[in-house]
CSV table of C-alpha atoms in Angstrom, one decimal:
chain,number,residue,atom,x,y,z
A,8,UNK,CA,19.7,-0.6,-3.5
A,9,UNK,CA,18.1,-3.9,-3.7
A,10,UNK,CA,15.0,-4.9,-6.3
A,11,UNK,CA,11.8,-5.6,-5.7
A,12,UNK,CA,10.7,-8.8,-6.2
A,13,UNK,CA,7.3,-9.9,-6.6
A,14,UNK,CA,7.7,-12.1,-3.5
A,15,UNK,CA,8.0,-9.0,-1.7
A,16,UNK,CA,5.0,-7.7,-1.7
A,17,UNK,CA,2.6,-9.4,0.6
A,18,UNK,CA,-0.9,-10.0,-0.3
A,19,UNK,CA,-0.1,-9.0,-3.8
A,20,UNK,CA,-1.6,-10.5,-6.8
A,21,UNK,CA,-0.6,-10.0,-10.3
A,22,UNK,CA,-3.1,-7.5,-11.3
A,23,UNK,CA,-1.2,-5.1,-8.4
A,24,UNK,CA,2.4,-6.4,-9.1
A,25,UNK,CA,1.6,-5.1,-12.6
A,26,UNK,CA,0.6,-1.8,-11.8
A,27,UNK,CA,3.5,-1.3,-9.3
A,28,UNK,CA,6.2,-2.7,-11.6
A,29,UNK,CA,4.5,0.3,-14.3
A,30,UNK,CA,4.5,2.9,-11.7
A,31,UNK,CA,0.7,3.6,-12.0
A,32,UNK,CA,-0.6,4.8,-9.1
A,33,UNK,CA,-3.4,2.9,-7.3
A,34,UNK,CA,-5.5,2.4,-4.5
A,35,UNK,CA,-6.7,-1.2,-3.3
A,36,UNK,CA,-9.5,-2.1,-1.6
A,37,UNK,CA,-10.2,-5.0,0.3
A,38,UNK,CA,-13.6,-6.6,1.8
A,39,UNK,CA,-15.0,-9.7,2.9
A,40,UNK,CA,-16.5,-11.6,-0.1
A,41,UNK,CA,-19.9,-13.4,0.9
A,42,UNK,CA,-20.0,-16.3,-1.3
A,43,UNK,CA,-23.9,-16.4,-1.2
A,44,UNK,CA,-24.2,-12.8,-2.6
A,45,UNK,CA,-25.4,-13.3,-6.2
A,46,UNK,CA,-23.2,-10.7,-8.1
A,47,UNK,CA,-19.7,-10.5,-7.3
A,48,UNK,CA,-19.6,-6.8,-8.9
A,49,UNK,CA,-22.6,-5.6,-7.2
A,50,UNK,CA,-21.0,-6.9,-3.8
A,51,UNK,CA,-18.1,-4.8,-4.7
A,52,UNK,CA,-19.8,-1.6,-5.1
A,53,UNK,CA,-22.2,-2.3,-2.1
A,54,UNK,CA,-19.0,-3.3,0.3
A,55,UNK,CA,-16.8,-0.2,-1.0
A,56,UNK,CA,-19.7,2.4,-1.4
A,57,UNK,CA,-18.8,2.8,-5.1
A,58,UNK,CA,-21.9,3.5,-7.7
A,59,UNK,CA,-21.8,1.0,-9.5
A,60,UNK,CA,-20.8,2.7,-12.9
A,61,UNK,CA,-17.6,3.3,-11.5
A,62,UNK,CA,-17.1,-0.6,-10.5
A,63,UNK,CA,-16.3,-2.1,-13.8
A,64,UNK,CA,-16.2,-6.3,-14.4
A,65,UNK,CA,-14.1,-8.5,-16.4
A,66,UNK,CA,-15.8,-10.5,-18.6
A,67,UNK,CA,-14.1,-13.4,-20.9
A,68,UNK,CA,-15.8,-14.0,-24.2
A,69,UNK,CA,-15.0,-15.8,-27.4
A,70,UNK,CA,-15.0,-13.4,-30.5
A,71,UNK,CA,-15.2,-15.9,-33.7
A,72,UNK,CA,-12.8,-18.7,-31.5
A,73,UNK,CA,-10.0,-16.7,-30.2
A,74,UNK,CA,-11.0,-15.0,-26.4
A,75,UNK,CA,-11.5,-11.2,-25.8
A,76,UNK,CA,-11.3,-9.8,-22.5
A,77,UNK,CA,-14.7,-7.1,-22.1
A,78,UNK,CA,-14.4,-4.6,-18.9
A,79,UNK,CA,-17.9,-3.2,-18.2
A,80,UNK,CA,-19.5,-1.4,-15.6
A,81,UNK,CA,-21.1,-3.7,-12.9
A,82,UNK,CA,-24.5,-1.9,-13.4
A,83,UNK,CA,-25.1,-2.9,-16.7
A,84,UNK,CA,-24.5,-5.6,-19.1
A,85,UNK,CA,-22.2,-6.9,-22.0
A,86,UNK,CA,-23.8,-6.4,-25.6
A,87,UNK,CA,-22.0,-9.5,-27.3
A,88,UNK,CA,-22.7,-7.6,-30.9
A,89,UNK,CA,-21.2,-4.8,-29.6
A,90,UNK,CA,-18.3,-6.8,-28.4
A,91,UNK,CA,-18.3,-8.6,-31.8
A,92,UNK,CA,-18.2,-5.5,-33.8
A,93,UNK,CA,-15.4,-3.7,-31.9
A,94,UNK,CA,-12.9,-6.1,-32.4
A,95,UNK,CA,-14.0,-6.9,-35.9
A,96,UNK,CA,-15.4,-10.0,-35.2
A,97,UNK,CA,-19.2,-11.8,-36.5
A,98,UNK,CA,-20.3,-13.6,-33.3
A,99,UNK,CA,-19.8,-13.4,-29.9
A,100,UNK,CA,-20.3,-15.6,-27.0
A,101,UNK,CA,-19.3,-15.8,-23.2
A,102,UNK,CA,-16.6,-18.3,-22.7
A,103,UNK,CA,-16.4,-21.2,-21.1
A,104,UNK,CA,-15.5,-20.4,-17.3
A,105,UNK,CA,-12.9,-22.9,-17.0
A,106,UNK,CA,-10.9,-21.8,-19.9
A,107,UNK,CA,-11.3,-18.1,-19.1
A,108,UNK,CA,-9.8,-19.5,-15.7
A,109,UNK,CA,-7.3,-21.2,-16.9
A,110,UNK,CA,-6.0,-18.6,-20.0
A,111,UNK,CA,-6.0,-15.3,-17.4
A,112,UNK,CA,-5.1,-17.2,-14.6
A,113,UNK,CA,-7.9,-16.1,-12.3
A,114,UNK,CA,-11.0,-17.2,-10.9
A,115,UNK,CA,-14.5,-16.0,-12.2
A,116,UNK,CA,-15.4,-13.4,-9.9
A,117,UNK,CA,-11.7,-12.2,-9.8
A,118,UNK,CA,-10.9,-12.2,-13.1
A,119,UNK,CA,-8.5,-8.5,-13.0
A,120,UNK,CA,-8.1,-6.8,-16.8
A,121,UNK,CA,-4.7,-7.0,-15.5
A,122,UNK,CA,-1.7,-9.4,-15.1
A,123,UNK,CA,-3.4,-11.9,-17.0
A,124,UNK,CA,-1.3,-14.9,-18.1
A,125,UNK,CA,-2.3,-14.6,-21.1
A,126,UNK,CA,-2.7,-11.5,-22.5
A,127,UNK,CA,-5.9,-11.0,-24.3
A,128,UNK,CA,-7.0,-8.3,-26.6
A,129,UNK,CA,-9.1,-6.0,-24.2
A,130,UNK,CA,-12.1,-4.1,-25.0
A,131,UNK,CA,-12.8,-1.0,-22.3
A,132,UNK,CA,-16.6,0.3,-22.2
A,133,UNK,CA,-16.1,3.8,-23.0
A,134,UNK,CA,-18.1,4.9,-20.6
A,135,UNK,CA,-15.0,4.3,-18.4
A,136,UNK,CA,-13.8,8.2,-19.4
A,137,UNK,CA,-16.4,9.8,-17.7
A,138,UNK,CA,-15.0,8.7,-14.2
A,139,UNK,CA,-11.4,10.2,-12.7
A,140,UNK,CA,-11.5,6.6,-11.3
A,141,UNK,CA,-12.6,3.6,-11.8
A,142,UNK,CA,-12.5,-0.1,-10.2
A,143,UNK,CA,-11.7,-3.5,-11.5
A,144,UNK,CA,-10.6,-6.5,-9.4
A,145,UNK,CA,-7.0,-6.9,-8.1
A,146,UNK,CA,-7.1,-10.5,-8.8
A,147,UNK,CA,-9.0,-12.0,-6.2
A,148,UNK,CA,-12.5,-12.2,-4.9
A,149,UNK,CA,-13.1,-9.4,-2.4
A,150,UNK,CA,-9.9,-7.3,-3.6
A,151,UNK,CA,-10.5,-4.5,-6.1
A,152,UNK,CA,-8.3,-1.8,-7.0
A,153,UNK,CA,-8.8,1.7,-8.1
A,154,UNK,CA,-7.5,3.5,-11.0
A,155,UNK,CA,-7.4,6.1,-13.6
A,156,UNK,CA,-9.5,4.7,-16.5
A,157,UNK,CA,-6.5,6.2,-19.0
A,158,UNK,CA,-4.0,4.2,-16.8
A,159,UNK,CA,-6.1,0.9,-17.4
A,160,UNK,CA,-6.8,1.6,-21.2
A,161,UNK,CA,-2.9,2.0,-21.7
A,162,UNK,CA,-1.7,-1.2,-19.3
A,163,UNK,CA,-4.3,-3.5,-21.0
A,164,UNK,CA,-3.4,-1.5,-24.2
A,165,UNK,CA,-7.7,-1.7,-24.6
A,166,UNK,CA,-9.4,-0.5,-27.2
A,167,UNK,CA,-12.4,1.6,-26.0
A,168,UNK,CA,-16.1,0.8,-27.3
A,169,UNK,CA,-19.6,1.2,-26.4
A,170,UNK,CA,-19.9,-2.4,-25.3
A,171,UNK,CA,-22.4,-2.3,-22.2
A,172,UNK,CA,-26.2,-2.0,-22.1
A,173,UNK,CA,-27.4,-0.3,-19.3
């Protein structure tokens, strides 16, 4: 029986090679991104007909100079203190997009938690364990995929925290 490569699997990104190569199950979703919407997260939940506590974002900040990766839901906020605090940290502040580009791999707006290339320490909003499901992006502006909030926790080995302000 031959492997799977990750050149076999069209239209994947890393975020979704990761999950397949850890046997998690999945769903993607797909839409058309409009590049004049003004909140890639919002768009997501609008274009899947998600609430959008269930569409969670990926957020790169810097925790006293070394990055952290924050997964939120998309209808609230980061709390930077918050952030700060659960990774034992003093000060928090968004990072700059180009090097949150650059370290995961990604573009802003499809930064995934997953299949970084880098792999930063995560922080996971608890209010993630409310939902069976949740949604992060696969990667890729207009791509998101769906998942257990457990599954995500354990592949971004994430610490959970009450990081979001509604």
């Amino acid at each position: 029986m031959a492997k799977k490569s990750k050149k076999q699997q069209p239209g994947g990104t890393p975020a979704t090679v990761a999950l397949t190569a850890a046997g998690v199950p999945y769903t993607v979703h797909a839409y058309e991104h409009d590049p004049a919407h003004p909140s890639y997260g919002e768009e997501a939940a609008e274009a899947m007909g998600v609430s959008p506590d269930r569409v969670f974002k990926t957020l790169v900040a810097d925790v006293d100079g070394a990055l952290v990766v924050a997964v939120v839901p998309v209808a609230g906020s980061l709390d930077l203190k918050a952030l700060a605090t659960a990774v034992g940290g003093k000060r928090a502040a968004m990072a700059d997009p180009v090097l949150a580009e650059r370290t995961t791999g990604y573009v802003r707006g499809g930064i995934s938690p997953l299949g970084q290339r880098k792999k930063l320490r995560t922080v996971l909003d608890e209010s993630a364990a409310v939902h069976d499901t949740v949604c992060v992006s696969a990667g890729r502006r207009g791509l998101e995929v769906e998942l257990s909030p457990e599954d995500l926790a354990k592949l971004t080995e994430a610490v959970p925290a009450p990081i979001a302000r509604a």
